[in-house]
PDB file of C-alpha atoms in Angstrom:
ATOM      1  CA  GLY A   1      29.885 240.842 130.833  1.00 33.00           C
ATOM      2  CA  ASN A   2      29.252 240.589 127.124  1.00 33.00           C
ATOM      3  CA  MET A   3      31.822 241.689 124.585  1.00 33.00           C
ATOM      4  CA  GLY A   4      31.362 242.100 120.862  1.00 33.00           C
ATOM      5  CA  SER A   5      33.439 240.717 118.017  1.00 33.00           C
ATOM      6  CA  GLY A   6      37.161 241.356 117.991  1.00 33.00           C
ATOM      7  CA  SER A   7      40.140 240.755 120.178  1.00 30.00           C
ATOM      8  CA  SER A   8      39.936 240.104 123.885  1.00 31.00           C
ATOM      9  CA  GLN A   9      42.601 240.533 126.526  1.00 31.00           C
ATOM     10  CA  MET A  10      41.382 237.473 128.434  1.00 34.00           C
ATOM     11  CA  GLY A  11      44.094 235.386 126.813  1.00 35.00           C
ATOM     12  CA  PHE A  12      42.574 235.279 123.337  1.00 36.00           C
ATOM     13  CA  THR A  13      43.992 237.309 120.483  1.00 32.00           C
ATOM     14  CA  SER A  14      41.371 236.304 117.955  1.00 35.00           C
ATOM     15  CA  LEU A  15      37.708 235.861 118.742  1.00 35.00           C
ATOM     16  CA  SER A  16      34.631 236.365 116.624  1.00 34.00           C
ATOM     17  CA  GLY A  17      31.016 236.150 117.659  1.00 35.00           C
ATOM     18  CA  THR A  18      29.771 236.957 121.121  1.00 37.00           C
ATOM     19  CA  PHE A  19      32.163 236.488 124.003  1.00 38.00           C
ATOM     20  CA  ILE A  20      30.598 235.913 127.410  1.00 40.00           C
ATOM     21  CA  GLU A  21      32.705 235.815 130.539  1.00 39.00           C
ATOM     22  CA  ASN A  22      31.054 234.175 133.505  1.00 36.00           C
ATOM     23  CA  THR A  23      33.166 235.221 136.458  1.00 32.00           C
ATOM     24  CA  THR A  24      30.978 233.329 138.909  1.00 33.00           C
ATOM     25  CA  SER A  25      31.720 229.901 137.482  1.00 31.00           C
ATOM     26  CA  TYR A  26      35.033 230.921 135.865  1.00 29.00           C
ATOM     27  CA  SER A  27      34.064 229.740 132.432  1.00 31.00           C
ATOM     28  CA  ILE A  28      34.372 231.103 128.934  1.00 35.00           C
ATOM     29  CA  VAL A  29      31.415 230.404 126.659  1.00 33.00           C
ATOM     30  CA  LEU A  30      30.976 231.077 122.967  1.00 33.00           C
ATOM     31  CA  SER A  31      27.414 231.728 121.893  1.00 31.00           C
ATOM     32  CA  THR A  32      25.661 229.707 119.206  1.00 32.00           C
ATOM     33  CA  GLY A  33      26.998 230.591 115.777  1.00 35.00           C
ATOM     34  CA  ALA A  34      30.277 231.980 117.027  1.00 35.00           C
ATOM     35  CA  THR A  35      33.654 230.756 115.827  1.00 37.00           C
ATOM     36  CA  TYR A  36      36.758 230.500 117.936  1.00 40.00           C
ATOM     37  CA  SER A  37      40.300 230.880 116.649  1.00 39.00           C
ATOM     38  CA  PRO A  38      42.648 229.899 119.481  1.00 39.00           C
ATOM     39  CA  ARG A  39      45.569 232.297 119.163  1.00 34.00           C
ATOM     40  CA  ILE A  40      46.583 232.189 122.790  1.00 32.00           C
ATOM     41  CA  PHE A  41      49.444 234.213 124.198  1.00 29.00           C
ATOM     42  CA  SER A  42      49.154 233.164 127.842  1.00 31.00           C
ATOM     43  CA  ALA A  43      50.892 230.028 129.130  1.00 34.00           C
ATOM     44  CA  ASP A  44      47.628 228.455 130.263  1.00 36.00           C
ATOM     45  CA  TRP A  45      43.956 228.850 129.752  1.00 42.00           C
ATOM     46  CA  ALA A  46      43.497 231.085 132.765  1.00 38.00           C
ATOM     47  CA  LYS A  47      40.048 229.761 133.551  1.00 38.00           C
ATOM     48  CA  ALA A  48      38.045 226.607 133.004  1.00 39.00           C
ATOM     49  CA  ALA A  49      36.736 226.801 129.470  1.00 47.00           C
ATOM     50  CA  SER A  50      33.462 225.728 127.905  1.00 45.00           C
ATOM     51  CA  PHE A  51      33.221 226.099 124.135  1.00 50.00           C
ATOM     52  CA  LYS A  52      29.608 225.598 123.140  1.00 44.00           C
ATOM     53  CA  ILE A  53      30.287 225.046 119.451  1.00 45.00           C
ATOM     54  CA  GLU A  54      33.777 223.856 118.531  1.00 51.00           C
ATOM     55  CA  VAL A  55      37.504 224.368 118.777  1.00 60.00           C
ATOM     56  CA  GLU A  56      39.722 224.259 115.701  1.00 58.00           C
ATOM     57  CA  LEU A  57      43.492 224.687 115.623  1.00 59.00           C
ATOM     58  CA  THR A  58      44.634 225.785 112.164  1.00 56.00           C
ATOM     59  CA  ASP A  59      47.726 227.922 112.740  1.00 55.00           C
ATOM     60  CA  ASP A  60      51.268 226.538 113.025  1.00 60.00           C
ATOM     61  CA  THR A  61      52.133 229.156 115.645  1.00 57.00           C
ATOM     62  CA  THR A  62      49.259 228.215 117.936  1.00 62.00           C
ATOM     63  CA  ALA A  63      50.319 226.726 121.265  1.00 68.00           C
ATOM     64  CA  VAL A  64      47.556 225.987 123.760  1.00 72.00           C
ATOM     65  CA  SER A  65      48.110 224.640 127.284  1.00 73.00           C
ATOM     66  CA  GLN A  66      45.245 223.312 129.352  1.00 73.00           C
ATOM     67  CA  GLY A  67      46.734 223.496 132.835  1.00 72.00           C
ATOM     68  CA  THR A  68      44.503 222.056 135.566  1.00 76.00           C
ATOM     69  CA  ASN A  69      41.238 223.420 134.170  1.00 73.00           C
ATOM     70  CA  ALA A  70      38.354 221.326 132.893  1.00 78.00           C
ATOM     71  CA  VAL A  71      37.486 221.936 129.240  1.00 81.00           C
ATOM     72  CA  THR A  72      34.143 221.197 127.564  1.00 80.00           C
ATOM     73  CA  ILE A  73      33.691 221.415 123.787  1.00 81.00           C
ATOM     74  CA  GLY A  74      30.309 221.312 122.028  1.00 76.00           C
ATOM     75  CA  THR A  75      28.781 219.041 119.413  1.00 79.00           C
ATOM     76  CA  ASN A  76      30.809 220.357 116.463  1.00 78.00           C
ATOM     77  CA  GLY A  77      33.824 218.808 118.131  1.00 83.00           C
ATOM     78  CA  TYR A  78      37.566 219.386 118.102  1.00 86.00           C
ATOM     79  CA  ALA A  79      39.608 219.670 114.885  1.00 83.00           C
ATOM     80  CA  HIS A  80      43.396 219.853 115.111  1.00 86.00           C
ATOM     81  CA  ASN A  81      45.113 220.796 111.859  1.00 82.00           C
ATOM     82  CA  ALA A  82      48.257 222.566 113.087  1.00 79.00           C
ATOM     83  CA  GLY A  83      50.034 223.816 116.179  1.00 78.00           C
ATOM     84  CA  VAL A  84      50.396 222.207 119.587  1.00 81.00           C
ATOM     85  CA  PHE A  85      47.825 221.434 122.258  1.00 83.00           C
ATOM     86  CA  THR A  86      49.262 220.318 125.613  1.00 85.00           C
ATOM     87  CA  GLY A  87      46.819 218.765 128.027  1.00 86.00           C
ATOM     88  CA  GLY A  88      47.214 219.137 131.768  1.00 86.00           C
ATOM     89  CA  GLY A  89      45.570 217.671 134.832  1.00 87.00           C
ATOM     90  CA  GLY A  90      41.997 218.728 134.091  1.00 85.00           C
ATOM     91  CA  THR A  91      39.339 216.696 132.318  1.00 89.00           C
ATOM     92  CA  MET A  92      38.415 217.303 128.689  1.00 89.00           C
ATOM     93  CA  ASP A  93      34.914 216.550 127.400  1.00 89.00           C
ATOM     94  CA  ILE A  94      34.297 216.653 123.632  1.00 89.00           C
ATOM     95  CA  ASN A  95      30.622 216.285 122.747  1.00 88.00           C
ATOM     96  CA  GLY A  96      31.354 215.665 119.075  1.00 89.00           C
ATOM     97  CA  ASN A  97      34.181 214.285 116.941  1.00 92.00           C
ATOM     98  CA  PHE A  98      37.897 214.489 117.671  1.00 93.00           C
ATOM     99  CA  THR A  99      39.934 214.905 114.465  1.00 92.00           C
ATOM    100  CA  LEU A 100      43.729 215.116 114.312  1.00 92.00           C
ATOM    101  CA  THR A 101      45.190 215.823 110.872  1.00 91.00           C
ATOM    102  CA  ALA A 102      48.495 217.594 111.615  1.00 89.00           C
ATOM    103  CA  GLY A 103      50.344 219.204 114.491  1.00 87.00           C
ATOM    104  CA  THR A 104      50.703 217.742 117.973  1.00 91.00           C
ATOM    105  CA  PHE A 105      47.986 216.856 120.460  1.00 92.00           C
ATOM    106  CA  VAL A 106      49.177 215.891 123.945  1.00 94.00           C
ATOM    107  CA  SER A 107      46.156 214.581 125.796  1.00 96.00           C
ATOM    108  CA  THR A 108      45.194 215.306 129.375  1.00 94.00           C
ATOM    109  CA  THR A 109      46.697 213.195 132.157  1.00 96.00           C
ATOM    110  CA  ASN A 110      43.122 212.912 133.391  1.00 97.00           C
ATOM    111  CA  THR A 111      40.105 211.852 131.286  1.00 98.00           C
ATOM    112  CA  LEU A 112      39.406 212.737 127.653  1.00 97.00           C
ATOM    113  CA  SER A 113      35.733 211.919 126.989  1.00 97.00           C
ATOM    114  CA  LEU A 114      34.478 211.577 123.405  1.00 97.00           C
ATOM    115  CA  ALA A 115      30.840 211.426 122.364  1.00 95.00           C
ATOM    116  CA  MET A 116      31.575 210.496 118.763  1.00 97.00           C
ATOM    117  CA  ASN A 117      34.565 209.472 116.614  1.00 98.00           C
ATOM    118  CA  PHE A 118      38.317 209.563 117.191  1.00 98.00           C
ATOM    119  CA  THR A 119      39.772 210.222 113.725  1.00 97.00           C
ATOM    120  CA  TYR A 120      43.555 210.206 113.454  1.00 98.00           C
ATOM    121  CA  ASN A 121      44.847 211.008 109.977  1.00 97.00           C
ATOM    122  CA  GLY A 122      48.203 212.605 110.751  1.00 96.00           C
ATOM    123  CA  GLY A 123      50.226 214.611 113.197  1.00 95.00           C
ATOM    124  CA  VAL A 124      51.231 213.326 116.627  1.00 97.00           C
ATOM    125  CA  PHE A 125      48.883 212.008 119.304  1.00 98.00           C
ATOM    126  CA  THR A 126      50.439 211.520 122.757  1.00 98.00           C
ATOM    127  CA  ASN A 127      48.256 209.808 125.352  1.00 98.00           C
ATOM    128  CA  ASN A 128      50.104 211.463 128.291  1.00 98.00           C
ATOM    129  CA  GLY A 129      49.228 208.533 130.568  1.00 98.00           C
ATOM    130  CA  GLY A 130      45.560 209.492 130.575  1.00 98.00           C
ATOM    131  CA  THR A 131      42.260 207.753 129.851  1.00 98.00           C
ATOM    132  CA  VAL A 132      40.105 208.065 126.737  1.00 98.00           C
ATOM    133  CA  VAL A 133      36.444 207.444 127.536  1.00 98.00           C
ATOM    134  CA  PHE A 134      34.111 206.674 124.634  1.00 98.00           C
ATOM    135  CA  ASP A 135      30.792 207.640 126.206  1.00 97.00           C
ATOM    136  CA  GLY A 136      28.703 207.794 123.022  1.00 97.00           C
ATOM    137  CA  THR A 137      28.403 205.830 119.789  1.00 97.00           C
ATOM    138  CA  GLY A 138      31.765 206.279 118.152  1.00 97.00           C
ATOM    139  CA  ALA A 139      34.606 204.735 116.193  1.00 98.00           C
ATOM    140  CA  VAL A 140      38.383 204.868 116.063  1.00 98.00           C
ATOM    141  CA  ASN A 141      39.436 205.469 112.472  1.00 98.00           C
ATOM    142  CA  GLY A 142      41.873 207.264 110.207  1.00 97.00           C
ATOM    143  CA  ALA A 143      45.150 206.574 108.423  1.00 97.00           C
ATOM    144  CA  SER A 144      47.345 206.690 111.559  1.00 98.00           C
ATOM    145  CA  VAL A 145      47.480 204.165 114.398  1.00 98.00           C
ATOM    146  CA  ALA A 146      46.277 205.512 117.733  1.00 98.00           C
ATOM    147  CA  ASN A 147      48.397 204.774 120.803  1.00 98.00           C
ATOM    148  CA  PHE A 148      46.068 204.887 123.801  1.00 98.00           C
ATOM    149  CA  ASN A 149      46.942 204.423 127.441  1.00 98.00           C
ATOM    150  CA  HIS A 150      43.680 203.556 129.252  1.00 98.00           C
ATOM    151  CA  VAL A 151      40.495 203.019 127.234  1.00 98.00           C
ATOM    152  CA  THR A 152      36.998 202.967 128.731  1.00 98.00           C
ATOM    153  CA  ILE A 153      33.890 202.158 126.692  1.00 98.00           C
ATOM    154  CA  GLY A 154      30.697 203.531 128.182  1.00 98.00           C
ATOM    155  CA  ASN A 155      28.451 203.034 125.177  1.00 98.00           C
ATOM    156  CA  THR A 156      29.460 201.662 121.751  1.00 98.00           C
ATOM    157  CA  LEU A 157      32.910 201.711 120.180  1.00 98.00           C
ATOM    158  CA  THR A 158      33.846 200.407 116.723  1.00 98.00           C
ATOM    159  CA  ALA A 159      37.541 199.613 116.407  1.00 98.00           C
ATOM    160  CA  PRO A 160      39.527 200.492 113.270  1.00 98.00           C
ATOM    161  CA  ALA A 161      39.826 197.923 110.493  1.00 97.00           C
ATOM    162  CA  GLY A 162      43.591 198.262 110.946  1.00 97.00           C
ATOM    163  CA  ALA A 163      45.127 198.436 114.408  1.00 98.00           C
ATOM    164  CA  MET A 164      44.860 200.360 117.666  1.00 98.00           C
ATOM    165  CA  ASN A 165      47.326 200.191 120.551  1.00 98.00           C
ATOM    166  CA  VAL A 166      46.357 200.030 124.230  1.00 98.00           C
ATOM    167  CA  ALA A 167      49.080 200.269 126.876  1.00 98.00           C
ATOM    168  CA  GLY A 168      46.925 200.436 130.018  1.00 97.00           C
ATOM    169  CA  ALA A 169      43.506 199.275 131.177  1.00 97.00           C
ATOM    170  CA  PHE A 170      40.846 198.272 128.652  1.00 98.00           C
ATOM    171  CA  VAL A 171      37.474 198.669 130.392  1.00 98.00           C
ATOM    172  CA  ASN A 172      34.385 197.710 128.417  1.00 97.00           C
ATOM    173  CA  ASN A 173      31.123 198.717 130.074  1.00 97.00           C
ATOM    174  CA  GLY A 174      29.237 198.863 126.790  1.00 97.00           C
ATOM    175  CA  THR A 175      29.614 197.328 123.338  1.00 98.00           C
ATOM    176  CA  PHE A 176      32.902 196.781 121.516  1.00 98.00           C
ATOM    177  CA  ILE A 177      32.757 196.060 117.757  1.00 98.00           C
ATOM    178  CA  HIS A 178      36.071 194.623 116.555  1.00 98.00           C
ATOM    179  CA  ASN A 179      35.539 195.541 112.850  1.00 98.00           C
ATOM    180  CA  SER A 180      37.924 192.707 111.873  1.00 98.00           C
ATOM    181  CA  GLY A 181      40.813 194.802 113.136  1.00 98.00           C
ATOM    182  CA  THR A 182      43.698 194.227 115.542  1.00 98.00           C
ATOM    183  CA  VAL A 183      44.056 195.429 119.119  1.00 98.00           C
ATOM    184  CA  VAL A 184      47.683 195.578 120.216  1.00 98.00           C
ATOM    185  CA  PHE A 185      48.151 195.379 123.991  1.00 97.00           C
ATOM    186  CA  ASN A 186      51.623 196.829 124.380  1.00 97.00           C
ATOM    187  CA  GLY A 187      51.883 197.559 128.093  1.00 96.00           C
ATOM    188  CA  ALA A 188      50.802 196.250 131.485  1.00 94.00           C
ATOM    189  CA  THR A 189      47.204 195.810 130.379  1.00 94.00           C
ATOM    190  CA  ALA A 190      44.103 194.380 132.034  1.00 95.00           C
ATOM    191  CA  ILE A 191      40.733 193.741 130.388  1.00 97.00           C
ATOM    192  CA  SER A 192      37.689 194.342 132.580  1.00 96.00           C
ATOM    193  CA  GLY A 193      34.176 195.781 132.603  1.00 96.00           C
ATOM    194  CA  SER A 194      30.561 194.678 132.480  1.00 95.00           C
ATOM    195  CA  GLY A 195      30.502 194.271 128.687  1.00 94.00           C
ATOM    196  CA  THR A 196      31.765 191.331 126.652  1.00 91.00           C
ATOM    197  CA  SER A 197      34.917 192.111 124.669  1.00 93.00           C
ATOM    198  CA  SER A 198      35.078 190.000 121.512  1.00 94.00           C
ATOM    199  CA  PHE A 199      38.253 190.625 119.539  1.00 96.00           C
ATOM    200  CA  CYS A 200      39.127 189.563 115.996  1.00 97.00           C
ATOM    201  CA  ASN A 201      42.919 189.844 116.173  1.00 97.00           C
ATOM    202  CA  VAL A 202      44.973 190.432 119.302  1.00 97.00           C
ATOM    203  CA  THR A 203      48.698 191.115 119.593  1.00 97.00           C
ATOM    204  CA  ILE A 204      50.326 191.069 123.032  1.00 97.00           C
ATOM    205  CA  SER A 205      53.701 192.758 123.322  1.00 95.00           C
ATOM    206  CA  GLY A 206      53.465 193.532 127.027  1.00 91.00           C
ATOM    207  CA  ALA A 207      51.633 191.808 129.876  1.00 94.00           C
ATOM    208  CA  LEU A 208      47.905 191.171 129.521  1.00 94.00           C
ATOM    209  CA  THR A 209      45.516 190.159 132.306  1.00 94.00           C
ATOM    210  CA  ALA A 210      42.321 188.609 130.983  1.00 89.00           C
ATOM    211  CA  PRO A 211      38.952 189.377 132.587  1.00 87.00           C
ATOM    212  CA  ALA A 212      37.673 187.107 135.334  1.00 79.00           C
ATOM    213  CA  GLY A 213      35.011 184.578 134.440  1.00 66.00           C
TER     214      GLY A 213
END
């Protein structure tokens, strides 16, 4: 049912706006205009979570674990400025920007889908052996170098002018814009996909399998 502003005992110690629990689909939805402050005291998100607007971690004491649940975040995206997020085995779908400024973000072992930009300006990003899917028009940017495992391009991705690291599969099914930057293949990597991958600078420190054809 609907709950007003204030604390909830569903695993959230700080919640403003309208809280709607959908026990049929086991999802937690924030209504339009609501803000979510993830002060979580349970070990896991107890249910699959859908955050219609955004998620922002701003407290050093915040520790959020995904578990096996799928998480969907709306068009205002995900901003990580403090604390620790630990991804689990569920998928994570961000329909906006991903921004990491401080703290630690351990990605899902499954698929992290991004509709817009991956901005990495500080903190620690751990790929956790998972896949980052760029399914919109986005870019990798920021002051820090991203260390990806698998990368899949479903639409358009602009690489950073500096460097990005890829340890696993690089699958291009869309458009890759090299931006005069460097892609470092630092694992057992294979390039594949229906799109043409034109690189400016490539560094191979592992084993790279080129696409057929």
